[in-house]
Amino acid sequence: DAGVTQSPTHLIKTRGQQVTLRCSPKSGHDTVSWYQQALGQGPQFIFQYYEEEERQRGNFPDRFSGHQFPNYSSELNVNALLLGDSALYLCASSLLFSPQHFGDGTRLSIL
Amino acid sequence: ILNVEQSPQSLHVQEGDSTNFTCSFPSSNFYALHWYRWETAKSPEALFVMTLNGDEKKKGRISATLNTKEGYSYLYIKGSQPEDSATYLCAFRGGSASKIIFGSGTRLSIRP
C-alpha cells in the first residue's frame, strides 16, 4: 500500500518562474493538505482540498494555488516565484479531520 | 493569530535518560492536538491524536498528556534510545476547522 507520494523530490527555479508540485494521497484518503516548511520552522499550512474544492486556506498570497483531481491527487502551483519561496513543500493526506500522513516533500530552491 | 509554541527548541539527552517537552496552544475552541515524530530525511509520522482534557496516550516508551483548559500538552520519552533522535512536532486543530497549526518542533538528540 503506497503512502503519500510527491514529485519531484527536488526542483530548482529562478525568480519569476512558475512551478507545479504534485501529490498522490495514500490509498483511501480523500483530503489533501499542503504545507510549506522553511529552514528551522515548523510546517506552515497553505491550503486543504476535499471533494476537489479548496476548503481551508492559510496566510499565503494568491500566487499559491492548487487543484484536486477526481482521483484525489493534487497539485500545488506557485506563480511569480520569489527567493523566499525556497522551502520544503509537504503534502499530507487523510480522511477529513483524521491524522495526516505526510509525503517526503519537494525541496524547492529559487535562484 | 493562533500561536502554537514548543519548548525547548532543541534538547540533548544522554542515552537511557528520560525526557519531556512541551507544546502550548490556545486554550479556547479546542478540537484536537496531534503529535508527530519527524526523523531526518523521512516524512513526519503521526504519534498521537488527543481530543479530551486529561487524555493520556502511550506508545511504547513515549507517552503524552493533554490539558485543554490551560492549553498545554507534554510529551514524555522514558529511557531514551538513539533511535528516538528526531524532531517532535505538535499540531493544534481548533473548533471544527480543518486547518492545522504546527509548532516549530523540538529537536531531540540522544547521546550514546
Coordinates of C-alpha atoms in Angstrom, one line a residue:
Chain A
D1 CA 0.0 0.0 0.0
A2 CA 1.8 3.1 -1.2
G3 CA 1.8 6.0 1.1
V4 CA 1.7 9.7 0.1
T5 CA 3.9 10.3 -2.9
Q6 CA 5.2 13.6 -4.0
S7 CA 7.0 14.7 -7.2
P8 CA 9.5 15.9 -8.0
T9 CA 11.8 15.4 -4.9
H10 CA 14.0 18.4 -5.8
L11 CA 13.5 21.4 -8.0
I12 CA 15.5 24.5 -8.9
K13 CA 13.8 27.5 -10.4
T14 CA 14.6 31.2 -10.9
R15 CA 12.7 34.2 -9.7
G16 CA 9.6 35.0 -11.6
Q17 CA 9.1 31.5 -12.9
Q18 CA 6.1 29.3 -12.2
V19 CA 6.2 25.8 -10.6
T20 CA 3.8 22.9 -10.2
L21 CA 4.2 20.3 -7.5
R22 CA 2.3 17.1 -7.4
C23 CA 0.9 14.8 -4.7
S24 CA -0.8 11.4 -4.7
P25 CA -2.6 10.7 -1.5
K26 CA -2.4 7.4 0.5
S27 CA -4.9 4.9 -0.8
G28 CA -8.4 5.5 0.7
H29 CA -7.7 9.1 1.7
D30 CA -9.8 11.9 0.2
T31 CA -8.3 15.0 1.7
V32 CA -5.0 16.6 0.7
S33 CA -3.3 19.4 2.6
W34 CA -0.2 21.4 1.5
Y35 CA 2.4 22.8 3.9
Q36 CA 5.5 25.0 3.4
Q37 CA 8.4 24.4 5.7
A38 CA 11.2 27.0 5.7
L39 CA 14.5 26.1 7.3
G40 CA 14.3 25.9 11.1
Q41 CA 10.5 26.5 11.1
G42 CA 7.5 24.2 11.6
P43 CA 5.3 23.4 8.6
Q44 CA 3.0 26.3 7.6
F45 CA -0.4 25.4 6.3
I46 CA -1.0 26.6 2.8
F47 CA -4.4 25.1 1.9
Q48 CA -6.5 21.9 2.0
Y49 CA -8.5 20.2 -0.7
Y50 CA -11.5 18.0 -0.2
E51 CA -14.0 16.9 -2.9
E52 CA -12.0 18.9 -5.5
E53 CA -12.5 22.2 -3.6
E54 CA -10.3 24.3 -1.5
R55 CA -11.8 24.0 2.0
Q56 CA -9.4 26.0 4.1
R57 CA -6.5 28.4 3.3
G58 CA -3.6 29.7 5.4
N59 CA -1.9 33.1 5.1
F60 CA -0.5 32.7 1.7
P61 CA -0.8 35.0 -1.3
D62 CA -2.9 34.3 -4.3
R63 CA 0.4 33.3 -6.1
F64 CA -0.2 30.0 -4.4
S65 CA -3.0 28.0 -5.9
G66 CA -4.0 24.4 -6.1
H67 CA -6.2 21.8 -7.6
Q68 CA -7.6 18.4 -6.6
F69 CA -8.5 15.8 -9.2
P70 CA -11.3 13.2 -9.2
N71 CA -8.8 10.6 -8.1
Y72 CA -7.9 12.8 -5.1
S73 CA -4.4 13.6 -6.3
S74 CA -3.5 17.2 -6.0
E75 CA -1.2 19.9 -7.5
L76 CA 0.3 23.0 -5.8
N77 CA 1.1 25.9 -8.2
V78 CA 3.2 28.8 -7.4
N79 CA 3.4 31.8 -9.8
A80 CA 6.0 34.6 -9.9
L81 CA 8.4 32.8 -7.7
L82 CA 10.3 34.8 -5.1
L83 CA 13.6 33.9 -3.3
G84 CA 11.5 33.5 -0.1
D85 CA 9.5 30.7 -1.7
S86 CA 12.6 28.4 -1.3
A87 CA 11.4 25.7 1.2
L88 CA 10.4 22.1 1.6
Y89 CA 6.8 21.7 0.4
L90 CA 5.0 18.9 2.2
C91 CA 1.8 17.2 1.1
A92 CA -0.3 15.3 3.7
S93 CA -3.4 13.2 3.1
S94 CA -6.1 12.0 5.4
L95 CA -9.8 11.3 5.7
L96 CA -11.3 14.6 6.7
F97 CA -10.3 15.5 10.3
S98 CA -8.3 12.3 10.8
P99 CA -4.5 12.2 11.4
Q100 CA -2.5 13.1 8.4
H101 CA 0.1 11.0 6.6
F102 CA 2.9 13.0 5.1
G103 CA 4.8 12.6 1.9
D104 CA 8.6 13.1 1.8
G105 CA 8.2 16.6 0.4
T106 CA 9.6 18.5 -2.6
R107 CA 12.6 20.7 -1.9
L108 CA 12.2 23.9 -4.0
S109 CA 15.2 26.1 -4.4
I110 CA 14.8 29.6 -6.0
L111 CA 17.9 31.2 -7.5
Chain B
I1 CA -3.5 35.0 15.3
L2 CA -3.3 31.5 16.8
N3 CA 0.1 30.5 18.1
V4 CA 1.4 27.1 18.9
E5 CA 4.7 27.1 20.7
Q6 CA 7.0 24.2 21.6
S7 CA 9.8 24.2 24.1
P8 CA 12.6 23.7 24.2
Q9 CA 13.7 24.2 20.6
S10 CA 16.4 21.6 21.0
L11 CA 17.4 19.1 23.5
H12 CA 20.4 16.8 24.0
V13 CA 19.8 13.8 26.3
Q14 CA 22.1 11.0 27.4
E15 CA 21.0 7.5 26.2
G16 CA 19.0 5.9 28.9
D17 CA 17.7 9.1 30.5
S18 CA 14.1 10.1 30.4
T19 CA 13.0 13.5 29.0
N20 CA 9.9 15.6 28.3
F21 CA 9.0 18.7 26.3
T22 CA 6.0 21.0 26.0
C23 CA 3.5 22.1 23.4
S24 CA 1.4 25.2 24.2
F25 CA -1.7 26.1 22.3
P26 CA -4.7 28.3 22.5
S27 CA -7.0 27.2 25.3
S28 CA -10.2 28.2 23.6
N29 CA -12.1 26.5 20.9
F30 CA -10.0 23.3 21.1
Y31 CA -10.8 20.4 18.8
A32 CA -7.7 18.2 18.8
L33 CA -3.9 18.1 19.3
H34 CA -1.6 15.9 17.2
W35 CA 1.9 14.9 18.0
Y36 CA 4.2 13.9 15.1
R37 CA 7.7 12.4 15.1
W38 CA 9.9 13.6 12.2
E39 CA 13.2 11.8 11.6
T40 CA 15.8 13.4 9.3
A41 CA 15.1 12.7 5.6
K42 CA 11.8 11.0 6.4
S43 CA 8.1 12.1 6.4
P44 CA 6.5 13.1 9.7
E45 CA 4.9 10.1 11.4
A46 CA 1.8 10.5 13.5
L47 CA 2.3 9.6 17.1
F48 CA -0.9 10.6 19.0
V49 CA -4.2 12.4 18.4
M50 CA -5.6 13.8 21.7
T51 CA -9.0 15.2 22.0
L52 CA -10.2 15.2 25.6
N53 CA -8.9 17.2 28.5
G54 CA -6.9 14.9 30.8
D55 CA -6.2 12.5 27.9
E56 CA -3.1 10.3 28.3
K57 CA -1.7 8.3 25.4
K58 CA 1.1 5.8 25.4
K59 CA 3.1 4.2 22.6
G60 CA 6.0 2.1 23.8
R61 CA 8.3 4.3 25.8
I62 CA 6.6 7.5 24.5
S63 CA 3.6 9.0 26.3
A64 CA 1.7 12.3 26.1
T65 CA -0.7 14.2 28.3
L66 CA -3.2 16.9 27.5
N67 CA -4.6 19.9 29.4
T68 CA -7.0 21.8 27.2
K69 CA -8.1 24.2 30.0
E70 CA -4.6 25.6 30.4
G71 CA -3.5 24.9 26.8
Y72 CA -0.6 22.6 27.0
S73 CA 0.5 19.1 26.2
Y74 CA 3.6 17.2 27.4
L75 CA 5.4 14.5 25.5
Y76 CA 7.5 12.1 27.6
I77 CA 10.2 9.7 26.5
K78 CA 11.3 7.1 29.0
G79 CA 14.8 5.6 28.7
S80 CA 15.8 7.5 25.6
Q81 CA 17.4 5.5 22.8
P82 CA 19.5 6.7 19.8
E83 CA 16.6 5.9 17.5
D84 CA 14.5 8.5 19.4
S85 CA 16.6 11.3 17.8
A86 CA 14.1 13.3 15.7
T87 CA 12.1 16.5 15.7
Y88 CA 8.8 16.2 17.6
L89 CA 6.1 18.4 16.2
C90 CA 2.8 19.2 17.8
A91 CA -0.2 20.5 15.8
F92 CA -3.3 22.2 17.1
R93 CA -6.7 22.0 15.4
G94 CA -9.3 24.4 16.7
G95 CA -13.1 24.1 16.6
S96 CA -14.2 22.0 13.6
A97 CA -11.8 23.8 11.3
S98 CA -9.7 21.6 9.1
K99 CA -6.7 23.9 9.3
I100 CA -3.9 22.6 11.5
I101 CA -1.4 24.9 13.1
F102 CA 2.0 23.4 13.7
G103 CA 4.6 24.3 16.3
S104 CA 8.2 24.7 15.3
G105 CA 9.2 21.4 16.9
T106 CA 11.6 20.2 19.5
R107 CA 14.7 18.7 18.0
L108 CA 15.8 15.8 20.2
S109 CA 19.3 14.4 20.0
I110 CA 20.3 11.3 22.0
R111 CA 24.0 10.9 23.0
P112 CA 25.2 7.3 23.1

